[in-house]
């Protein structure tokens, strides 16, 4: 089987995949013209969606694409073919995303940023630290990553709630409600962790009306997709004190434009789309597992339903 790798870190992926599956014929390049030349002879592509979408636009037709990202938005653009199997990266981001969420939750509880300011001002800051125990955490998007984040938080004594496309029973959540119940659910949450994918149903969810439902002491963390948030409404909500703060990892435009209000918004911390980078080792492991299933005519982990968009 001939596999095309279209990745920024293509040399590393080629080496790892060659070691894990030496029977595969692996081709790759860092040059877009060379990738285009190689693509017609490769039924299977592995790589990042933006580079793969460019190859699809040129008319190349794979039989299966394995994305190295959890999000596959570039491959869902209008006009691109959908007559192939597409799998997204699943099962490899849970731990690192959970660590990201926990980092900023603890920073919030322990007033770390305020204490840094106190230190700069040479002011002794002896207010007592708070604990996560007993906090209500709402995980918005309880799929593969959201489930792992919830499991990771269980030992900290939090009470877990979730939002999914429709209500369902799902441990360890006390309740998983449908998207239509988001206003009711955020009203009782100390932490709102957004992990929703980019679909038409998730655009502009976090608007002025929803932010008014937040607890004034709540922290909002967005590591899902930037299009879920109405930027100006978040900035105004922070200014009005509708929520205590926000940690924003993903934005509508990246890198963020120099004049964007997020840079100077009160109570907002930017983390530059760093929450859950892909581990090449874990990604190659997933790809090899899916390749074996693909060659056996079996179901693939992370297979995308083009109608749903994930």
mmCIF file of C-alpha atoms in Angstrom:
data_model
loop_
_atom_site.group_PDB
_atom_site.id
_atom_site.type_symbol
_atom_site.label_atom_id
_atom_site.label_comp_id
_atom_site.label_asym_id
_atom_site.label_seq_id
_atom_site.Cartn_x
_atom_site.Cartn_y
_atom_site.Cartn_z
ATOM 1 C CA UNK A 1 0.000 0.000 0.000
ATOM 2 C CA UNK A 2 1.367 3.405 -0.999
ATOM 3 C CA UNK A 3 0.847 6.146 1.578
ATOM 4 C CA UNK A 4 1.294 9.868 0.994
ATOM 5 C CA UNK A 5 2.290 11.954 4.022
ATOM 6 C CA UNK A 6 1.395 15.657 3.805
ATOM 7 C CA UNK A 7 2.547 17.123 7.100
ATOM 8 C CA UNK A 8 4.636 20.009 8.346
ATOM 9 C CA UNK A 9 6.614 17.419 10.324
ATOM 10 C CA UNK A 10 6.627 15.030 7.349
ATOM 11 C CA UNK A 11 10.147 13.658 7.806
ATOM 12 C CA UNK A 12 9.452 12.633 11.403
ATOM 13 C CA UNK A 13 6.155 11.004 10.431
ATOM 14 C CA UNK A 14 7.827 9.120 7.579
ATOM 15 C CA UNK A 15 10.518 7.805 9.920
ATOM 16 C CA UNK A 16 8.046 6.744 12.628
ATOM 17 C CA UNK A 17 5.660 5.124 10.167
ATOM 18 C CA UNK A 18 8.522 3.348 8.405
ATOM 19 C CA UNK A 19 9.595 1.841 11.719
ATOM 20 C CA UNK A 20 6.052 0.879 12.749
ATOM 21 C CA UNK A 21 4.916 -0.517 9.390
ATOM 22 C CA UNK A 22 7.919 -1.271 7.139
ATOM 23 C CA UNK A 23 5.666 -3.052 4.654
ATOM 24 C CA UNK A 24 4.110 0.267 3.582
ATOM 25 C CA UNK A 25 5.449 2.262 0.639
ATOM 26 C CA UNK A 26 5.742 5.767 2.114
ATOM 27 C CA UNK A 27 6.186 8.905 0.011
ATOM 28 C CA UNK A 28 6.356 12.482 1.257
ATOM 29 C CA UNK A 29 7.776 15.918 0.622
ATOM 30 C CA UNK A 30 7.834 19.400 2.093
ATOM 31 C CA UNK A 31 7.240 20.856 -1.375
ATOM 32 C CA UNK A 32 3.608 21.360 -2.426
ATOM 33 C CA UNK A 33 4.352 20.789 -6.128
ATOM 34 C CA UNK A 34 6.075 17.494 -5.341
ATOM 35 C CA UNK A 35 3.128 16.411 -3.161
ATOM 36 C CA UNK A 36 0.792 17.137 -6.062
ATOM 37 C CA UNK A 37 2.966 15.023 -8.364
ATOM 38 C CA UNK A 38 2.987 12.100 -5.900
ATOM 39 C CA UNK A 39 -0.710 12.205 -4.927
ATOM 40 C CA UNK A 40 -2.263 10.407 -7.962
ATOM 41 C CA UNK A 41 -0.343 7.197 -7.186
ATOM 42 C CA UNK A 42 -1.344 7.119 -3.506
ATOM 43 C CA UNK A 43 -4.750 5.726 -2.463
ATOM 44 C CA UNK A 44 -4.112 6.584 1.197
ATOM 45 C CA UNK A 45 -3.152 9.999 2.572
ATOM 46 C CA UNK A 46 -1.976 10.860 6.067
ATOM 47 C CA UNK A 47 -1.578 14.454 7.145
ATOM 48 C CA UNK A 48 -2.939 17.813 8.203
ATOM 49 C CA UNK A 49 -6.288 18.869 6.721
ATOM 50 C CA UNK A 50 -5.161 22.206 5.260
ATOM 51 C CA UNK A 51 -2.464 20.564 3.119
ATOM 52 C CA UNK A 52 -4.726 17.649 2.163
ATOM 53 C CA UNK A 53 -7.561 20.010 1.170
ATOM 54 C CA UNK A 54 -5.176 21.745 -1.226
ATOM 55 C CA UNK A 55 -4.488 18.396 -2.936
ATOM 56 C CA UNK A 56 -8.212 17.640 -3.184
ATOM 57 C CA UNK A 57 -8.812 21.030 -4.837
ATOM 58 C CA UNK A 58 -6.358 20.005 -7.551
ATOM 59 C CA UNK A 59 -8.577 17.045 -8.430
ATOM 60 C CA UNK A 60 -6.601 14.239 -6.803
ATOM 61 C CA UNK A 61 -8.802 11.420 -5.527
ATOM 62 C CA UNK A 62 -7.725 9.293 -2.527
ATOM 63 C CA UNK A 63 -9.706 6.335 -1.234
ATOM 64 C CA UNK A 64 -8.979 7.093 2.431
ATOM 65 C CA UNK A 65 -7.628 10.128 4.282
ATOM 66 C CA UNK A 66 -6.374 9.985 7.874
ATOM 67 C CA UNK A 67 -6.252 13.463 9.410
ATOM 68 C CA UNK A 68 -3.589 14.221 12.010
ATOM 69 C CA UNK A 69 -5.928 16.816 13.552
ATOM 70 C CA UNK A 70 -9.074 16.241 15.600
ATOM 71 C CA UNK A 71 -10.721 19.031 13.591
ATOM 72 C CA UNK A 72 -11.220 18.424 9.870
ATOM 73 C CA UNK A 73 -12.876 21.739 8.854
ATOM 74 C CA UNK A 74 -10.623 22.447 5.793
ATOM 75 C CA UNK A 75 -11.703 19.114 4.294
ATOM 76 C CA UNK A 76 -15.383 20.035 4.626
ATOM 77 C CA UNK A 77 -15.141 23.203 2.513
ATOM 78 C CA UNK A 78 -17.722 23.690 -0.230
ATOM 79 C CA UNK A 79 -16.801 22.185 -3.553
ATOM 80 C CA UNK A 80 -14.421 19.564 -2.183
ATOM 81 C CA UNK A 81 -15.170 15.901 -2.987
ATOM 82 C CA UNK A 82 -16.594 13.619 -0.310
ATOM 83 C CA UNK A 83 -16.424 10.303 -2.155
ATOM 84 C CA UNK A 84 -13.690 8.853 0.047
ATOM 85 C CA UNK A 85 -13.347 7.618 3.631
ATOM 86 C CA UNK A 86 -12.158 10.231 6.118
ATOM 87 C CA UNK A 87 -10.950 9.604 9.654
ATOM 88 C CA UNK A 88 -9.967 12.229 12.181
ATOM 89 C CA UNK A 89 -7.481 11.877 15.024
ATOM 90 C CA UNK A 90 -9.243 10.358 18.029
ATOM 91 C CA UNK A 91 -8.070 8.815 21.268
ATOM 92 C CA UNK A 92 -4.783 10.714 21.344
ATOM 93 C CA UNK A 93 -5.721 14.138 22.749
ATOM 94 C CA UNK A 94 -7.587 13.269 25.947
ATOM 95 C CA UNK A 95 -4.705 13.309 28.419
ATOM 96 C CA UNK A 96 -3.021 16.461 27.128
ATOM 97 C CA UNK A 97 -6.343 18.332 26.821
ATOM 98 C CA UNK A 98 -7.311 17.321 30.350
ATOM 99 C CA UNK A 99 -3.957 18.602 31.631
ATOM 100 C CA UNK A 100 -4.554 21.893 29.811
ATOM 101 C CA UNK A 101 -8.006 22.321 31.362
ATOM 102 C CA UNK A 102 -6.783 21.406 34.832
ATOM 103 C CA UNK A 103 -3.858 23.840 34.572
ATOM 104 C CA UNK A 104 -6.082 26.858 34.054
ATOM 105 C CA UNK A 105 -8.750 25.700 36.478
ATOM 106 C CA UNK A 106 -6.117 25.511 39.234
ATOM 107 C CA UNK A 107 -4.615 28.833 38.182
ATOM 108 C CA UNK A 108 -8.092 30.319 38.590
ATOM 109 C CA UNK A 109 -8.744 28.717 41.984
ATOM 110 C CA UNK A 110 -5.341 29.772 43.323
ATOM 111 C CA UNK A 111 -5.401 33.322 41.871
ATOM 112 C CA UNK A 112 -2.001 32.733 40.299
ATOM 113 C CA UNK A 113 -2.138 35.654 37.874
ATOM 114 C CA UNK A 114 -3.302 38.090 40.577
ATOM 115 C CA UNK A 115 -0.510 36.881 42.864
ATOM 116 C CA UNK A 116 2.047 37.585 40.137
ATOM 117 C CA UNK A 117 0.755 41.146 39.995
ATOM 118 C CA UNK A 118 1.049 41.362 43.779
ATOM 119 C CA UNK A 119 4.641 40.198 43.571
ATOM 120 C CA UNK A 120 5.502 42.774 40.919
ATOM 121 C CA UNK A 121 3.983 45.410 43.215
ATOM 122 C CA UNK A 122 5.920 43.959 46.220
ATOM 123 C CA UNK A 123 2.626 43.493 48.033
ATOM 124 C CA UNK A 124 2.273 40.491 50.393
ATOM 125 C CA UNK A 125 -0.708 38.498 49.059
ATOM 126 C CA UNK A 126 -1.924 36.210 51.845
ATOM 127 C CA UNK A 127 -5.495 35.520 50.752
ATOM 128 C CA UNK A 128 -6.300 31.799 51.156
ATOM 129 C CA UNK A 129 -6.286 29.546 48.124
ATOM 130 C CA UNK A 130 -9.463 27.807 47.030
ATOM 131 C CA UNK A 131 -10.082 24.187 45.996
ATOM 132 C CA UNK A 132 -11.721 22.474 43.047
ATOM 133 C CA UNK A 133 -13.577 20.150 45.405
ATOM 134 C CA UNK A 134 -17.311 20.697 45.072
ATOM 135 C CA UNK A 135 -17.057 22.862 41.948
ATOM 136 C CA UNK A 136 -19.569 22.311 39.160
ATOM 137 C CA UNK A 137 -17.877 21.704 35.824
ATOM 138 C CA UNK A 138 -19.785 21.809 32.541
ATOM 139 C CA UNK A 139 -18.057 20.017 29.645
ATOM 140 C CA UNK A 140 -19.629 21.278 26.420
ATOM 141 C CA UNK A 141 -18.946 18.496 23.948
ATOM 142 C CA UNK A 142 -18.825 15.071 25.593
ATOM 143 C CA UNK A 143 -17.271 13.096 22.743
ATOM 144 C CA UNK A 144 -13.912 11.336 22.783
ATOM 145 C CA UNK A 145 -11.932 14.266 24.245
ATOM 146 C CA UNK A 146 -14.693 15.558 26.543
ATOM 147 C CA UNK A 147 -15.163 12.119 28.050
ATOM 148 C CA UNK A 148 -11.445 11.843 28.819
ATOM 149 C CA UNK A 149 -11.345 15.338 30.332
ATOM 150 C CA UNK A 150 -14.255 14.408 32.622
ATOM 151 C CA UNK A 151 -12.611 11.158 33.750
ATOM 152 C CA UNK A 152 -9.393 13.055 34.478
ATOM 153 C CA UNK A 153 -11.249 15.556 36.704
ATOM 154 C CA UNK A 154 -13.132 12.958 38.793
ATOM 155 C CA UNK A 155 -10.412 12.598 41.511
ATOM 156 C CA UNK A 156 -10.571 16.342 42.197
ATOM 157 C CA UNK A 157 -14.062 16.034 43.676
ATOM 158 C CA UNK A 158 -15.864 18.146 41.092
ATOM 159 C CA UNK A 159 -19.457 17.554 39.995
ATOM 160 C CA UNK A 160 -19.578 16.944 36.256
ATOM 161 C CA UNK A 161 -22.255 18.003 33.797
ATOM 162 C CA UNK A 162 -22.180 17.754 30.023
ATOM 163 C CA UNK A 163 -23.668 19.056 26.807
ATOM 164 C CA UNK A 164 -23.991 16.879 23.706
ATOM 165 C CA UNK A 165 -25.948 17.109 20.455
ATOM 166 C CA UNK A 166 -28.806 15.409 22.321
ATOM 167 C CA UNK A 167 -29.442 14.437 25.948
ATOM 168 C CA UNK A 168 -28.105 11.060 27.057
ATOM 169 C CA UNK A 169 -26.890 9.006 30.004
ATOM 170 C CA UNK A 170 -23.107 9.085 30.206
ATOM 171 C CA UNK A 171 -20.828 8.369 33.164
ATOM 172 C CA UNK A 172 -19.185 10.106 34.984
ATOM 173 C CA UNK A 173 -21.560 13.003 34.232
ATOM 174 C CA UNK A 174 -24.466 13.659 36.595
ATOM 175 C CA UNK A 175 -26.409 14.923 33.560
ATOM 176 C CA UNK A 176 -25.690 15.283 29.857
ATOM 177 C CA UNK A 177 -28.199 17.665 28.286
ATOM 178 C CA UNK A 178 -28.817 18.612 24.670
ATOM 179 C CA UNK A 179 -27.451 21.747 23.029
ATOM 180 C CA UNK A 180 -30.776 23.526 23.521
ATOM 181 C CA UNK A 181 -30.245 23.342 27.300
ATOM 182 C CA UNK A 182 -26.938 25.227 27.238
ATOM 183 C CA UNK A 183 -28.364 28.398 28.903
ATOM 184 C CA UNK A 184 -29.778 26.367 31.800
ATOM 185 C CA UNK A 185 -26.568 24.405 32.253
ATOM 186 C CA UNK A 186 -24.124 27.333 32.184
ATOM 187 C CA UNK A 187 -26.200 29.095 34.846
ATOM 188 C CA UNK A 188 -25.130 26.541 37.455
ATOM 189 C CA UNK A 189 -21.520 25.968 36.353
ATOM 190 C CA UNK A 190 -18.339 27.232 38.008
ATOM 191 C CA UNK A 191 -16.371 26.164 34.935
ATOM 192 C CA UNK A 192 -17.588 25.998 31.338
ATOM 193 C CA UNK A 193 -15.185 23.983 29.160
ATOM 194 C CA UNK A 194 -15.988 24.258 25.457
ATOM 195 C CA UNK A 195 -14.812 21.316 23.339
ATOM 196 C CA UNK A 196 -17.412 21.427 20.564
ATOM 197 C CA UNK A 197 -16.365 20.740 16.952
ATOM 198 C CA UNK A 198 -16.925 23.235 14.135
ATOM 199 C CA UNK A 199 -20.372 22.484 12.687
ATOM 200 C CA UNK A 200 -23.191 24.813 11.547
ATOM 201 C CA UNK A 201 -24.980 24.082 14.847
ATOM 202 C CA UNK A 202 -22.033 25.256 16.953
ATOM 203 C CA UNK A 203 -21.399 28.663 15.340
ATOM 204 C CA UNK A 204 -21.955 31.768 17.528
ATOM 205 C CA UNK A 205 -23.283 29.716 20.455
ATOM 206 C CA UNK A 206 -21.555 31.854 23.042
ATOM 207 C CA UNK A 207 -23.235 35.204 22.466
ATOM 208 C CA UNK A 208 -24.373 38.102 24.669
ATOM 209 C CA UNK A 209 -27.567 36.323 25.728
ATOM 210 C CA UNK A 210 -25.715 33.186 26.813
ATOM 211 C CA UNK A 211 -22.952 35.065 28.652
ATOM 212 C CA UNK A 212 -25.650 36.810 30.720
ATOM 213 C CA UNK A 213 -26.639 33.336 31.994
ATOM 214 C CA UNK A 214 -23.147 32.630 33.386
ATOM 215 C CA UNK A 215 -22.348 32.838 37.085
ATOM 216 C CA UNK A 216 -20.315 36.018 37.765
ATOM 217 C CA UNK A 217 -17.667 33.791 39.391
ATOM 218 C CA UNK A 218 -17.426 31.344 36.460
ATOM 219 C CA UNK A 219 -14.409 30.713 34.241
ATOM 220 C CA UNK A 220 -14.955 30.006 30.534
ATOM 221 C CA UNK A 221 -12.300 27.972 28.685
ATOM 222 C CA UNK A 222 -12.569 27.568 24.921
ATOM 223 C CA UNK A 223 -10.377 24.849 23.425
ATOM 224 C CA UNK A 224 -12.979 23.714 20.881
ATOM 225 C CA UNK A 225 -13.360 26.089 17.936
ATOM 226 C CA UNK A 226 -13.154 29.862 17.693
ATOM 227 C CA UNK A 227 -16.357 30.152 15.644
ATOM 228 C CA UNK A 228 -18.386 29.067 18.695
ATOM 229 C CA UNK A 229 -17.771 32.452 20.346
ATOM 230 C CA UNK A 230 -19.035 35.894 19.340
ATOM 231 C CA UNK A 231 -15.810 37.726 20.143
ATOM 232 C CA UNK A 232 -17.236 41.183 20.842
ATOM 233 C CA UNK A 233 -19.925 39.693 23.099
ATOM 234 C CA UNK A 234 -17.320 37.881 25.203
ATOM 235 C CA UNK A 235 -15.234 41.038 25.614
ATOM 236 C CA UNK A 236 -18.316 43.001 26.694
ATOM 237 C CA UNK A 237 -19.499 40.229 29.044
ATOM 238 C CA UNK A 238 -16.126 40.247 30.813
ATOM 239 C CA UNK A 239 -16.273 44.027 31.073
ATOM 240 C CA UNK A 240 -19.784 43.852 32.565
ATOM 241 C CA UNK A 241 -18.797 41.118 35.035
ATOM 242 C CA UNK A 242 -21.147 38.451 33.679
ATOM 243 C CA UNK A 243 -18.317 35.938 34.188
ATOM 244 C CA UNK A 244 -15.036 36.038 36.111
ATOM 245 C CA UNK A 245 -12.647 35.271 33.278
ATOM 246 C CA UNK A 246 -11.931 33.439 30.048
ATOM 247 C CA UNK A 247 -9.081 31.320 28.709
ATOM 248 C CA UNK A 248 -9.119 31.322 24.917
ATOM 249 C CA UNK A 249 -7.035 28.791 23.028
ATOM 250 C CA UNK A 250 -8.799 28.938 19.646
ATOM 251 C CA UNK A 251 -9.840 32.003 17.656
ATOM 252 C CA UNK A 252 -11.791 32.705 14.477
ATOM 253 C CA UNK A 253 -8.614 33.978 12.839
ATOM 254 C CA UNK A 254 -5.206 32.598 13.752
ATOM 255 C CA UNK A 255 -2.784 34.125 14.441
ATOM 256 C CA UNK A 256 -4.979 36.720 16.097
ATOM 257 C CA UNK A 257 -4.866 40.119 14.295
ATOM 258 C CA UNK A 258 -2.880 42.788 16.135
ATOM 259 C CA UNK A 259 -5.916 45.025 16.652
ATOM 260 C CA UNK A 260 -8.244 42.302 17.899
ATOM 261 C CA UNK A 261 -9.912 43.215 21.245
ATOM 262 C CA UNK A 262 -8.901 39.885 22.836
ATOM 263 C CA UNK A 263 -5.337 41.199 23.250
ATOM 264 C CA UNK A 264 -6.410 43.778 25.811
ATOM 265 C CA UNK A 265 -9.699 42.357 27.138
ATOM 266 C CA UNK A 266 -10.014 42.398 30.906
ATOM 267 C CA UNK A 267 -9.823 38.919 32.445
ATOM 268 C CA UNK A 268 -8.987 37.128 29.191
ATOM 269 C CA UNK A 269 -5.909 34.927 28.731
ATOM 270 C CA UNK A 270 -4.794 33.774 25.272
ATOM 271 C CA UNK A 271 -2.957 30.454 24.919
ATOM 272 C CA UNK A 272 -2.257 30.458 21.165
ATOM 273 C CA UNK A 273 -3.867 27.162 20.067
ATOM 274 C CA UNK A 274 -1.468 25.190 22.249
ATOM 275 C CA UNK A 275 -3.926 23.097 24.279
ATOM 276 C CA UNK A 276 -3.530 19.695 22.635
ATOM 277 C CA UNK A 277 -0.758 19.330 20.039
ATOM 278 C CA UNK A 278 -0.673 16.112 18.059
ATOM 279 C CA UNK A 279 1.866 13.564 19.264
ATOM 280 C CA UNK A 280 3.437 12.033 16.121
ATOM 281 C CA UNK A 281 4.133 8.781 17.997
ATOM 282 C CA UNK A 282 0.509 8.437 19.116
ATOM 283 C CA UNK A 283 -0.765 9.520 15.697
ATOM 284 C CA UNK A 284 1.302 6.896 13.880
ATOM 285 C CA UNK A 285 0.049 4.271 16.331
ATOM 286 C CA UNK A 286 -3.562 5.232 15.505
ATOM 287 C CA UNK A 287 -2.849 5.262 11.773
ATOM 288 C CA UNK A 288 -1.297 1.792 11.799
ATOM 289 C CA UNK A 289 -4.272 0.475 13.760
ATOM 290 C CA UNK A 290 -6.662 2.038 11.236
ATOM 291 C CA UNK A 291 -4.585 0.813 8.305
ATOM 292 C CA UNK A 292 -4.920 -2.768 9.505
ATOM 293 C CA UNK A 293 -8.686 -2.282 9.819
ATOM 294 C CA UNK A 294 -8.846 -0.610 6.400
ATOM 295 C CA UNK A 295 -7.037 -3.467 4.686
ATOM 296 C CA UNK A 296 -9.329 -5.944 6.446
ATOM 297 C CA UNK A 297 -12.443 -4.062 5.310
ATOM 298 C CA UNK A 298 -13.411 -3.197 8.875
ATOM 299 C CA UNK A 299 -14.667 -0.016 10.562
ATOM 300 C CA UNK A 300 -12.152 2.737 11.241
ATOM 301 C CA UNK A 301 -11.660 4.680 14.473
ATOM 302 C CA UNK A 302 -12.698 8.301 14.105
ATOM 303 C CA UNK A 303 -14.518 7.823 10.791
ATOM 304 C CA UNK A 304 -16.288 11.042 9.790
ATOM 305 C CA UNK A 305 -19.948 11.274 8.823
ATOM 306 C CA UNK A 306 -19.847 14.011 6.185
ATOM 307 C CA UNK A 307 -23.481 14.919 6.852
ATOM 308 C CA UNK A 308 -22.810 15.604 10.541
ATOM 309 C CA UNK A 309 -19.410 17.149 9.902
ATOM 310 C CA UNK A 310 -17.544 15.037 12.485
#
